[in-house]
Short mmCIF file of C-alpha atoms in Angstrom, two decimals:
data_model
loop_
_atom_site.label_atom_id
_atom_site.label_comp_id
_atom_site.label_asym_id
_atom_site.label_seq_id
_atom_site.Cartn_x
_atom_site.Cartn_y
_atom_site.Cartn_z
CA UNK A 149 0.04 -0.04 0.05
CA UNK A 150 1.34 3.52 -0.87
CA UNK A 151 1.89 6.09 1.82
CA UNK A 152 -1.21 8.16 2.46
CA UNK A 153 -2.04 11.15 4.61
CA UNK A 154 -2.93 14.84 4.19
CA UNK A 155 -1.95 16.50 0.88
CA UNK A 156 -0.80 20.13 0.99
CA UNK A 157 -2.93 22.27 -1.30
CA UNK A 158 -1.70 25.64 0.18
CA UNK A 159 1.34 25.55 2.50
CA UNK A 160 0.93 28.94 4.23
CA UNK A 161 3.79 31.42 4.87
CA UNK A 162 5.77 29.19 7.27
CA UNK A 163 4.48 25.74 8.18
CA UNK A 164 6.97 23.48 9.93
CA UNK A 165 6.88 19.99 11.24
CA UNK A 166 7.77 20.11 14.91
CA UNK A 167 7.67 17.96 18.12
CA UNK A 168 8.96 18.80 21.63
CA UNK A 169 12.58 19.13 20.40
CA UNK A 170 15.86 17.45 19.70
CA UNK A 171 17.47 16.78 23.03
CA UNK A 172 20.86 15.37 23.99
CA UNK A 173 22.81 16.81 21.01
CA UNK A 174 23.46 20.35 22.10
CA UNK A 175 27.08 19.53 22.73
CA UNK A 176 27.56 19.13 19.01
CA UNK A 177 26.11 22.56 18.48
CA UNK A 178 22.66 21.34 17.43
CA UNK A 179 19.81 23.61 18.41
CA UNK A 180 16.95 21.81 20.23
CA UNK A 181 14.21 23.43 17.98
CA UNK A 182 10.65 22.21 18.72
CA UNK A 183 7.17 23.73 18.85
CA UNK A 184 7.41 27.46 19.79
CA UNK A 185 4.15 27.27 21.86
CA UNK A 186 4.34 24.04 23.74
CA UNK A 187 1.05 24.85 25.51
CA UNK A 188 -0.99 24.75 22.38
CA UNK A 189 1.12 21.98 20.69
CA UNK A 190 0.80 19.65 23.73
CA UNK A 191 -2.95 20.22 23.91
CA UNK A 192 -3.32 19.27 20.18
CA UNK A 193 -1.59 15.97 20.85
CA UNK A 194 -3.49 15.40 24.09
CA UNK A 195 -6.79 15.75 22.44
CA UNK A 196 -5.90 12.78 20.18
CA UNK A 197 -4.28 10.71 23.09
CA UNK A 198 -0.89 11.04 21.26
CA UNK A 199 2.40 10.91 23.20
CA UNK A 200 3.69 14.48 23.90
CA UNK A 201 6.59 13.95 21.40
CA UNK A 202 4.31 13.17 18.39
CA UNK A 203 5.05 15.05 15.23
CA UNK A 204 2.66 17.82 14.38
CA UNK A 205 2.46 20.85 12.10
CA UNK A 206 3.20 24.35 13.33
CA UNK A 207 1.41 26.84 11.16
CA UNK A 208 2.53 30.53 11.35
CA UNK A 209 -0.25 33.02 10.62
CA UNK A 210 -2.53 30.59 9.04
CA UNK A 211 -3.54 30.44 5.38
CA UNK A 212 -3.13 26.70 4.93
CA UNK A 213 -5.30 24.26 2.94
CA UNK A 214 -5.00 20.45 3.11
CA UNK A 215 -6.88 17.54 1.49
CA UNK A 216 -7.45 14.26 3.35
CA UNK A 217 -6.45 11.15 1.35
CA UNK A 218 -7.53 8.83 4.16
CA UNK A 219 -9.85 8.80 7.17
CA UNK A 220 -8.11 10.37 10.08
CA UNK A 221 -8.64 12.29 13.31
CA UNK A 222 -6.97 15.63 13.64
CA UNK A 223 -6.95 18.40 16.22
CA UNK A 224 -6.11 22.09 15.81
CA UNK A 225 -5.12 24.38 18.67
CA UNK A 226 -3.39 27.84 19.11
CA UNK A 227 -3.90 31.00 17.27
CA UNK A 228 -7.48 32.08 16.56
CA UNK A 229 -8.42 31.76 12.86
CA UNK A 230 -11.29 30.74 10.72
CA UNK A 231 -11.30 26.93 10.05
CA UNK A 232 -13.50 25.14 7.73
CA UNK A 233 -14.03 21.52 6.59
CA UNK A 234 -15.67 21.34 3.13
CA UNK A 235 -16.75 24.95 3.66
CA UNK A 236 -18.48 24.21 7.00
CA UNK A 237 -17.07 26.06 9.93
CA UNK A 238 -15.09 24.02 12.48
CA UNK A 239 -14.00 25.02 15.96
CA UNK A 240 -10.42 25.59 17.14
CA UNK A 241 -9.07 23.69 20.19
CA UNK A 242 -11.00 20.62 19.25
CA UNK A 243 -10.57 17.29 17.35
CA UNK A 244 -12.12 16.85 13.96
CA UNK A 245 -12.75 13.58 11.92
CA UNK A 246 -11.64 13.83 8.33
CA UNK A 247 -12.73 11.52 5.57
CA UNK A 248 -11.05 10.86 2.19
CA UNK A 249 -11.48 13.84 -0.16
CA UNK A 250 -12.24 16.31 2.70
CA UNK A 251 -10.88 19.80 2.29
CA UNK A 252 -9.58 21.54 5.43
CA UNK A 253 -9.03 25.24 5.16
CA UNK A 254 -7.32 27.36 7.77
CA UNK A 255 -7.74 31.09 7.22
CA UNK A 256 -5.45 33.93 8.29
CA UNK A 257 -4.74 34.07 12.16
CA UNK A 258 -6.43 37.00 13.73
CA UNK A 259 -5.25 36.50 17.26
CA UNK A 260 -1.95 34.83 18.21
CA UNK A 261 0.77 33.80 15.73
CA UNK A 262 0.96 30.00 15.63
CA UNK A 263 -1.43 27.15 15.35
CA UNK A 264 -0.85 23.43 15.71
CA UNK A 265 -2.35 20.68 13.61
CA UNK A 266 -1.93 17.20 15.10
CA UNK A 267 -3.10 13.85 13.76
CA UNK A 268 -3.95 10.72 15.70
CA UNK A 269 -0.65 8.71 15.90
CA UNK A 270 1.35 11.73 14.79
CA UNK A 271 2.71 12.48 11.35
CA UNK A 272 4.86 9.54 10.10
CA UNK A 273 7.94 11.38 9.15
CA UNK A 274 11.78 10.65 9.47
CA UNK A 275 13.95 13.18 11.25
CA UNK A 276 17.37 13.32 12.70
CA UNK A 277 18.58 12.18 16.09
CA UNK A 278 15.20 11.16 17.51
CA UNK A 279 13.31 14.22 16.49
CA UNK A 280 11.51 15.68 13.49
CA UNK A 281 11.77 19.16 14.79
CA UNK A 282 12.58 21.43 11.83
CA UNK A 283 15.39 23.86 12.37
CA UNK A 284 15.74 25.74 9.00
CA UNK A 285 19.10 27.28 9.76
CA UNK A 286 20.61 23.90 10.25
CA UNK A 287 18.61 22.07 7.55
CA UNK A 288 17.70 19.44 10.04
CA UNK A 289 14.36 17.72 10.74
CA UNK A 290 11.50 16.61 8.63
CA UNK A 291 11.50 17.64 4.95
CA UNK A 292 15.27 18.15 5.14
CA UNK A 293 14.78 21.01 7.49
CA UNK A 294 12.50 23.09 5.23
CA UNK A 295 8.92 24.31 5.62
CA UNK A 296 6.24 22.12 3.87
CA UNK A 297 5.40 23.08 0.32
CA UNK A 298 2.52 22.75 -2.10
CA UNK A 299 1.82 19.05 -3.05
CA UNK A 300 3.85 17.60 -0.13
CA UNK A 301 2.20 14.65 1.60
CA UNK A 302 2.02 14.70 5.38
CA UNK A 303 1.81 10.92 5.98
CA UNK A 304 -0.39 9.53 8.74
CA UNK A 305 -2.07 6.28 9.72
CA UNK A 306 -5.77 5.86 9.07
CA UNK A 307 -7.73 6.15 12.29
CA UNK A 308 -10.70 3.84 12.42
CA UNK A 309 -13.04 3.36 14.02
CA UNK A 310 -14.02 6.98 14.48
CA UNK A 311 -13.42 8.42 17.94
CA UNK A 312 -15.49 10.88 19.90
CA UNK A 313 -14.72 14.58 19.40
CA UNK A 314 -12.87 16.07 22.12
CA UNK A 315 -12.38 19.80 23.03
CA UNK A 316 -10.01 21.70 25.30
CA UNK A 317 -12.08 23.14 28.27
CA UNK A 318 -12.60 26.85 27.91
CA UNK A 319 -10.71 27.80 31.00
CA UNK A 320 -7.45 26.46 29.47
CA UNK A 321 -7.78 28.42 26.19
CA UNK A 322 -5.68 31.55 26.40
CA UNK A 323 -6.67 34.96 25.10
CA UNK A 324 -3.62 35.95 23.11
CA UNK A 325 -4.65 39.61 23.06
CA UNK A 326 -4.42 40.20 26.78
CA UNK A 327 -1.62 42.29 28.10
CA UNK A 328 1.27 40.19 29.29
CA UNK A 329 3.54 40.12 32.32
CA UNK A 330 6.21 37.61 31.97
CA UNK A 331 7.80 35.83 34.95
CA UNK A 332 11.62 35.75 35.05
CA UNK A 333 13.75 33.29 37.06
CA UNK A 334 16.87 35.32 38.01
CA UNK A 335 20.10 33.52 36.98
CA UNK A 336 23.25 33.49 34.98
CA UNK A 337 24.98 36.95 35.57
CA UNK A 338 22.07 38.51 37.48
CA UNK A 339 24.20 38.89 40.62
CA UNK A 340 26.84 40.89 38.83
CA UNK A 341 24.52 43.00 36.80
CA UNK A 342 24.50 46.79 37.36
CA UNK A 343 21.56 47.07 39.89
CA UNK A 344 20.16 50.08 38.10
CA UNK A 345 19.83 48.11 34.83
CA UNK A 346 17.84 45.36 36.70
CA UNK A 347 15.67 47.94 38.31
CA UNK A 348 14.93 49.55 34.88
CA UNK A 349 14.25 46.14 33.26
CA UNK A 350 11.60 45.11 35.87
CA UNK A 351 9.98 48.55 36.00
CA UNK A 352 9.63 49.35 32.24
CA UNK A 353 7.36 48.40 29.40
CA UNK A 354 9.13 46.72 26.45
CA UNK A 355 7.61 46.27 23.06
CA UNK A 356 8.17 43.20 20.90
CA UNK A 357 10.27 44.06 17.82
CA UNK A 358 9.40 42.91 14.36
CA UNK A 359 12.94 41.61 14.03
CA UNK A 360 11.96 38.38 15.95
CA UNK A 361 12.00 34.86 14.81
CA UNK A 362 12.06 31.28 16.16
CA UNK A 363 15.56 31.80 17.35
CA UNK A 364 15.03 34.75 19.46
CA UNK A 365 12.62 37.67 20.14
CA UNK A 366 14.01 41.17 20.34
CA UNK A 367 12.52 43.74 22.47
CA UNK A 368 12.68 47.52 22.23
CA UNK A 369 12.44 49.97 25.22
CA UNK A 370 14.68 51.35 27.91
CA UNK A 371 18.27 50.72 27.17
CA UNK A 372 20.04 48.55 29.74
CA UNK A 373 23.74 48.82 30.63
CA UNK A 374 24.61 45.57 32.32
CA UNK A 375 28.06 46.82 33.24
CA UNK A 376 29.49 43.46 32.00
CA UNK A 377 31.58 42.77 29.01
CA UNK A 378 34.14 40.39 27.63
CA UNK A 379 32.31 37.25 28.83
CA UNK A 380 33.23 33.88 27.42
CA UNK A 381 30.62 32.01 25.49
CA UNK A 382 28.56 29.63 27.64
CA UNK A 383 25.54 27.18 27.29
CA UNK A 384 22.24 28.99 26.62
CA UNK A 385 18.99 27.66 28.00
CA UNK A 386 15.41 28.20 26.83
CA UNK A 387 14.07 31.59 27.54
CA UNK A 388 17.41 33.14 28.49
CA UNK A 389 17.23 36.99 28.50
CA UNK A 390 20.43 38.38 27.13
CA UNK A 391 21.47 42.14 26.99
CA UNK A 392 23.76 42.75 23.99
CA UNK A 393 25.89 45.90 23.76
CA UNK A 394 23.03 48.07 22.34
CA UNK A 395 21.11 47.48 25.59
CA UNK A 396 17.97 46.07 24.05
CA UNK A 397 16.97 42.61 25.55
CA UNK A 398 16.85 39.55 23.32
CA UNK A 399 14.83 36.46 24.55
CA UNK A 400 16.26 33.17 23.21
CA UNK A 401 13.69 30.63 22.11
CA UNK A 402 13.40 27.26 20.49
CA UNK A 403 15.81 27.61 17.54
CA UNK A 404 18.49 29.37 19.72
CA UNK A 405 22.16 28.82 19.23
CA UNK A 406 23.63 26.54 21.88
CA UNK A 407 26.26 29.07 23.05
CA UNK A 408 26.37 32.79 23.59
CA UNK A 409 28.61 35.37 25.23
CA UNK A 410 26.29 38.34 26.13
CA UNK A 411 25.42 38.92 29.78
CA UNK A 412 22.16 37.33 30.85
CA UNK A 413 19.94 38.41 33.74
CA UNK A 414 17.84 35.21 33.88
CA UNK A 415 15.37 33.08 32.04
CA UNK A 416 11.65 33.20 31.39
CA UNK A 417 9.31 30.71 33.02
CA UNK A 418 8.75 28.32 30.07
CA UNK A 419 4.99 28.61 30.40
CA UNK A 420 5.39 32.42 29.79
CA UNK A 421 7.86 31.87 27.02
CA UNK A 422 5.27 29.62 25.23
CA UNK A 423 2.71 32.38 25.65
CA UNK A 424 5.16 34.99 24.37
CA UNK A 425 5.63 32.96 21.24
CA UNK A 426 2.05 33.80 20.29
CA UNK A 427 2.67 37.57 20.53
CA UNK A 428 2.80 39.77 17.58
CA UNK A 429 5.32 42.66 16.96
CA UNK A 430 4.39 45.75 19.00
CA UNK A 431 2.85 43.67 21.92
CA UNK A 432 3.71 45.51 25.14
CA UNK A 433 5.47 43.33 27.69
CA UNK A 434 6.39 43.73 31.41
CA UNK A 435 8.49 41.44 33.63
CA UNK A 436 8.44 40.30 37.15
CA UNK A 437 10.57 37.88 39.21
CA UNK A 438 9.62 34.38 40.26
CA UNK A 439 11.68 32.23 42.50
CA UNK A 440 13.10 28.90 41.17
CA UNK A 441 11.15 26.94 43.69
CA UNK A 442 7.89 28.65 42.59
CA UNK A 443 8.83 28.21 38.91
CA UNK A 444 9.46 24.46 39.39
CA UNK A 445 6.11 24.23 41.22
CA UNK A 446 4.41 25.73 38.18
CA UNK A 447 6.14 23.64 35.43
CA UNK A 448 6.20 20.20 36.99
CA UNK A 449 2.37 19.80 37.04
CA UNK A 450 2.27 21.21 33.45
CA UNK A 451 4.66 18.52 32.19
CA UNK A 452 2.98 15.79 34.30
CA UNK A 453 -0.48 16.61 32.98
CA UNK A 454 0.57 16.30 29.41
CA UNK A 455 2.74 13.12 30.05
CA UNK A 456 -0.45 11.28 31.13
CA UNK A 457 -2.77 10.01 28.47
CA UNK A 458 -6.29 11.42 28.41
CA UNK B 26 36.81 19.72 41.50
CA UNK B 27 35.96 23.18 42.71
CA UNK B 28 33.09 24.98 41.04
CA UNK B 29 30.27 27.43 41.60
CA UNK B 30 26.65 26.67 40.71
CA UNK B 31 24.38 29.19 39.08
CA UNK B 32 20.77 29.02 38.27
CA UNK B 33 20.32 29.04 34.38
CA UNK B 34 16.56 28.32 34.05
CA UNK B 35 13.78 26.38 35.59
CA UNK B 36 15.47 23.04 34.70
CA UNK B 37 19.03 24.15 34.23
CA UNK B 38 22.18 24.90 36.22
CA UNK B 39 25.47 26.38 35.08
CA UNK B 40 28.56 25.01 36.86
CA UNK B 41 31.54 27.40 36.69
CA UNK B 42 34.76 25.49 37.38
CA UNK B 43 37.64 27.16 39.29
CA UNK B 44 39.98 26.70 36.36
CA UNK B 45 41.64 29.05 33.82
CA UNK B 46 39.24 29.19 30.79
CA UNK B 47 41.90 28.18 28.35
CA UNK B 48 43.08 25.10 30.27
CA UNK B 49 39.65 23.85 31.41
CA UNK B 50 38.33 21.82 28.47
CA UNK B 51 39.68 18.38 29.26
CA UNK B 52 38.60 18.58 32.90
CA UNK B 53 35.22 20.02 32.11
CA UNK B 54 34.63 17.32 29.45
CA UNK B 55 35.57 14.63 31.99
CA UNK B 56 33.17 16.13 34.54
CA UNK B 57 30.35 16.07 31.88
CA UNK B 58 31.04 12.44 31.18
CA UNK B 59 30.89 11.60 34.89
CA UNK B 60 27.59 13.37 35.31
CA UNK B 61 26.18 11.82 32.23
CA UNK B 62 27.04 8.31 33.17
CA UNK B 63 26.04 8.64 36.87
CA UNK B 64 22.83 10.68 36.40
CA UNK B 65 21.49 8.76 33.35
CA UNK B 66 18.14 9.74 31.91
CA UNK B 67 17.41 12.48 34.41
CA UNK B 68 19.93 14.70 32.53
CA UNK B 69 18.71 15.94 29.09
CA UNK B 70 21.63 17.92 27.86
CA UNK B 71 25.11 18.87 28.88
CA UNK B 72 26.87 21.79 27.16
CA UNK B 73 30.50 22.32 28.15
CA UNK B 74 32.16 25.55 26.97
CA UNK B 75 35.57 26.69 28.36
CA UNK B 76 35.27 26.49 32.16
CA UNK B 77 31.56 26.31 32.24
CA UNK B 78 29.11 23.40 31.95
CA UNK B 79 25.33 23.92 31.39
CA UNK B 80 23.18 20.99 32.76
CA UNK B 81 19.56 20.70 31.72
CA UNK B 82 17.62 18.08 33.63
CA UNK B 83 14.21 16.41 33.65
CA UNK B 84 11.98 18.25 35.92
CA UNK B 85 9.71 15.28 36.18
CA UNK B 86 12.51 13.28 37.80
CA UNK B 87 14.53 15.88 39.77
CA UNK B 88 14.09 19.15 41.60
CA UNK B 89 16.71 21.80 42.31
CA UNK B 90 17.90 20.61 45.80
CA UNK B 91 18.06 17.00 44.70
CA UNK B 92 20.17 17.69 41.55
CA UNK B 93 22.49 19.96 43.47
CA UNK B 94 23.08 17.19 46.05
CA UNK B 95 23.66 14.65 43.28
CA UNK B 96 26.11 16.87 41.40
CA UNK B 97 28.03 17.51 44.65
CA UNK B 98 28.12 13.76 45.38
CA UNK B 99 29.58 13.08 41.92
CA UNK B 100 31.96 16.01 41.52
CA UNK B 101 33.16 17.06 44.96
CA UNK B 102 35.62 14.21 45.36
CA UNK B 103 36.30 13.82 41.63
CA UNK B 104 39.72 14.46 40.16
CA UNK B 105 39.71 14.37 36.34
CA UNK B 106 42.44 12.60 34.56
CA UNK B 107 44.19 15.27 32.47
CA UNK B 108 47.19 13.15 31.65
CA UNK B 109 48.73 14.02 28.25
CA UNK B 110 48.49 10.34 27.29
CA UNK B 111 44.71 10.03 27.69
CA UNK B 112 41.81 11.30 25.80
CA UNK B 113 40.97 11.38 22.08
CA UNK B 114 43.58 12.65 19.58
CA UNK B 115 42.39 13.71 16.13
CA UNK B 116 44.59 14.71 13.17
CA UNK B 117 43.05 17.08 10.64
CA UNK B 118 44.68 17.36 7.23
CA UNK B 119 44.91 20.94 5.90
CA UNK B 120 45.95 22.29 2.48
CA UNK B 121 47.69 25.64 3.13
CA UNK B 122 48.32 26.38 -0.56
CA UNK B 123 47.42 29.94 -1.65
CA UNK B 124 44.26 28.98 -3.67
CA UNK B 125 42.76 27.67 -0.38
CA UNK B 126 44.27 30.25 2.02
CA UNK B 127 42.90 33.58 0.89
CA UNK B 128 44.09 35.46 4.05
CA UNK B 129 47.64 34.09 4.36
CA UNK B 130 49.38 36.76 2.43
CA UNK B 131 47.62 39.64 4.26
CA UNK B 132 48.31 38.01 7.61
CA UNK B 133 51.95 37.53 6.65
CA UNK B 134 52.44 41.27 6.12
CA UNK B 135 50.37 42.29 9.16
CA UNK B 136 52.36 39.97 11.45
CA UNK B 137 55.65 40.52 9.67
CA UNK B 138 55.96 36.70 9.51
CA UNK B 139 56.76 34.65 6.34
CA UNK B 140 53.94 32.49 5.19
CA UNK B 141 55.97 29.38 5.89
CA UNK B 142 56.53 30.37 9.54
CA UNK B 143 52.67 30.87 9.91
CA UNK B 144 51.97 27.47 8.62
CA UNK B 145 54.68 25.97 10.75
CA UNK B 146 53.39 27.65 13.93
CA UNK B 147 49.82 26.52 13.13
CA UNK B 148 50.53 22.88 12.28
CA UNK B 149 53.17 22.07 14.92
CA UNK B 150 51.05 22.80 17.99
CA UNK B 151 48.45 20.63 19.60
CA UNK B 152 45.07 22.15 20.38
CA UNK B 153 42.27 21.34 22.64
CA UNK B 154 38.56 21.71 21.69
CA UNK B 155 37.37 24.34 24.21
CA UNK B 156 33.81 24.74 22.99
CA UNK B 157 31.49 23.57 20.23
CA UNK B 158 28.69 25.81 19.00
CA UNK B 159 27.95 28.80 16.72
CA UNK B 160 26.89 26.21 14.16
CA UNK B 161 26.59 22.45 14.31
CA UNK B 162 30.09 20.97 14.54
CA UNK B 163 31.96 24.28 14.82
CA UNK B 164 34.77 23.66 17.30
CA UNK B 165 36.65 26.46 19.01
CA UNK B 166 40.16 25.21 19.51
CA UNK B 167 43.07 26.72 21.57
CA UNK B 168 45.45 27.83 22.32
CA UNK B 169 46.96 29.41 19.22
CA UNK B 170 50.50 30.73 19.32
CA UNK B 171 50.78 34.28 20.57
CA UNK B 172 52.80 35.06 17.43
CA UNK B 173 49.67 34.53 15.38
CA UNK B 174 47.48 36.81 17.43
CA UNK B 175 44.97 38.74 15.35
CA UNK B 176 41.56 40.25 16.16
CA UNK B 177 38.55 39.03 14.23
CA UNK B 178 38.15 40.73 10.85
CA UNK B 179 36.38 44.06 11.00
CA UNK B 180 33.99 43.01 8.24
CA UNK B 181 32.94 39.31 8.20
CA UNK B 182 32.89 37.48 4.89
CA UNK B 183 29.34 36.80 3.62
CA UNK B 184 30.27 33.24 2.79
CA UNK B 185 33.20 31.13 4.03
CA UNK B 186 33.50 27.80 2.16
CA UNK B 187 33.00 24.62 4.15
CA UNK B 188 36.22 23.12 5.37
CA UNK B 189 38.00 26.48 5.70
CA UNK B 190 40.63 26.40 8.39
CA UNK B 191 40.66 29.76 10.25
CA UNK B 192 42.30 31.59 13.08
CA UNK B 193 41.18 34.60 15.24
CA UNK B 194 42.47 35.73 18.57
CA UNK B 195 44.00 32.75 20.41
CA UNK B 196 41.81 30.27 18.67
CA UNK B 197 41.64 28.06 15.51
CA UNK B 198 38.63 26.37 13.90
CA UNK B 199 37.41 24.57 10.80
CA UNK B 200 34.07 25.76 9.29
CA UNK B 201 31.83 22.62 9.09
CA UNK B 202 29.39 24.24 6.56
CA UNK B 203 29.58 27.16 4.24
CA UNK B 204 28.52 30.17 6.45
CA UNK B 205 29.28 33.87 7.07
CA UNK B 206 32.46 34.20 9.13
CA UNK B 207 34.86 36.77 10.58
CA UNK B 208 37.89 34.67 11.08
CA UNK B 209 41.12 34.73 8.96
CA UNK B 210 41.30 31.83 6.46
CA UNK B 211 44.61 30.07 6.28
CA UNK B 212 43.75 26.77 4.67
CA UNK B 213 41.24 24.11 3.67
CA UNK B 214 40.48 20.72 5.08
CA UNK B 215 38.74 17.83 3.31
CA UNK B 216 37.39 16.40 6.57
CA UNK B 217 33.66 16.24 7.22
CA UNK B 218 33.17 17.95 10.67
CA UNK B 219 29.47 17.49 10.87
CA UNK B 220 27.04 14.98 9.15
CA UNK B 221 23.46 14.88 10.23
CA UNK B 222 23.13 11.43 8.95
CA UNK B 223 25.84 9.85 11.07
CA UNK B 224 26.06 8.94 14.80
CA UNK B 225 27.76 10.76 16.41
CA UNK B 226 27.09 13.62 14.01
CA UNK B 227 30.17 15.67 14.97
CA UNK B 228 33.77 14.77 14.54
CA UNK B 229 35.04 16.99 17.46
CA UNK B 230 33.95 17.24 21.05
CA UNK B 231 35.08 19.43 23.95
CA UNK B 232 38.30 18.05 25.42
CA UNK B 233 39.53 16.36 22.20
CA UNK B 234 43.14 17.02 21.32
CA UNK B 235 43.62 18.22 17.71
CA UNK B 236 46.59 18.73 15.40
CA UNK B 237 46.88 19.78 11.85
CA UNK B 238 48.73 18.00 9.09
CA UNK B 239 49.83 19.85 5.90
CA UNK B 240 48.72 18.33 2.65
CA UNK B 241 49.10 19.31 -1.03
CA UNK B 242 46.29 20.58 -3.30
CA UNK B 243 46.31 17.26 -5.06
CA UNK B 244 45.85 15.40 -1.88
CA UNK B 245 42.96 17.77 -0.85
CA UNK B 246 41.26 17.03 -4.11
CA UNK B 247 41.69 13.33 -3.76
CA UNK B 248 40.37 13.34 -0.17
CA UNK B 249 37.44 15.55 -1.08
CA UNK B 250 36.26 13.16 -3.72
#
């Protein structure tokens, strides 16, 4: 039997196969990559009782059209956007049964940046080093590290018999247009920072710059002088907030380089970094501190919840 | 081993070893190996660089106080074997002929050193891999002879060919892929430094001892094919 799945009619501006990342290879210089908003991505897999690491599609700003070649159960979460199945509206944050010949249309996102399309059993694609996460800069992951294009096949297993439709409860669906205060775990060089720079950072509004991508988000606002220079490169963790010589913070996200030598004042709570990944340029951001203990008490239940099957 | 521990995220710690940055690689790599073998699956990633080591661990298996205790139990009494006779040694062939060494002539006049002396200084020393990053497989190796000390180029090249052997400050490196780059190019190697299809994907790891072996343009061509 030939490989079947979802056929790409319209690929959208940037649609990438992702999972929860490529771990254990950063000492070779490989970026972990992975879904930018793990909150929405993990929900998409959970709705289908997939393992958290199952391959799914990360769609940036919508405008995607797919045709089902087999019967399969999918789920879409994340950015708010019109979705239709054979021209009938379909809800976001819910599972949907597709039949052969069905056309799924995802319109332009009007709130949030990224949506996730998962399929029961996960997309059946080969990757590198245990992960399909697409890192374009490294040309690694599914589709040789490139976004999906027109006429590509996203292979999946047929899901029969049909399973009941499941939805994410309303209280877990974020409003991506709400103002945002991001929680920071102080760390790295925070103790050596010029205290005035830290004071300014936690007291000011920053705006998300359009010069932002999967590697890092740049902020613009009050200039910070860390008082530190000439540091050696060191390992960079997810959500690290670095202050380059121009004094405008950069938050390092999923496709970050593994090493960096700019002073860092701490890292974002991952849950808040996921939420930040949905923000559009111009979004106003504020920061507050969270203790490491409190941060671990937030993240552990999050990972445990998604590790369990529904 | 003596080290300081810093928080580097909800699931990450940065160990800073009490060692000079340029002489730390072999010890830090040995500590990373110890931690990896003793902590097993509760450690997700270990990134050594100079005298630091970033440890990312699985929050579902460990919390901050527990991993700190475990690290202390493993490293506090540990003395890495830094004996010259141990560890991996890797030889990298390099063609220093002008066609593949676009910056050699400029460096020669800047440093007032004959080209032959530059090549000699570069290929008679043994280097240690001090960090791997910037791009997959890019290894920062030191320590380069003081007589070859140059700052990075003021204007980086838009594209440096894959296999370019380069120097800057007190370090040398081989570009694994074609990429932009601000180092001085003094030769070309036929060696594959990074291959996403092989396991392990990278030729060089922190703590490896590396030396360069001059080859002719004809040998370079032969080894490239």
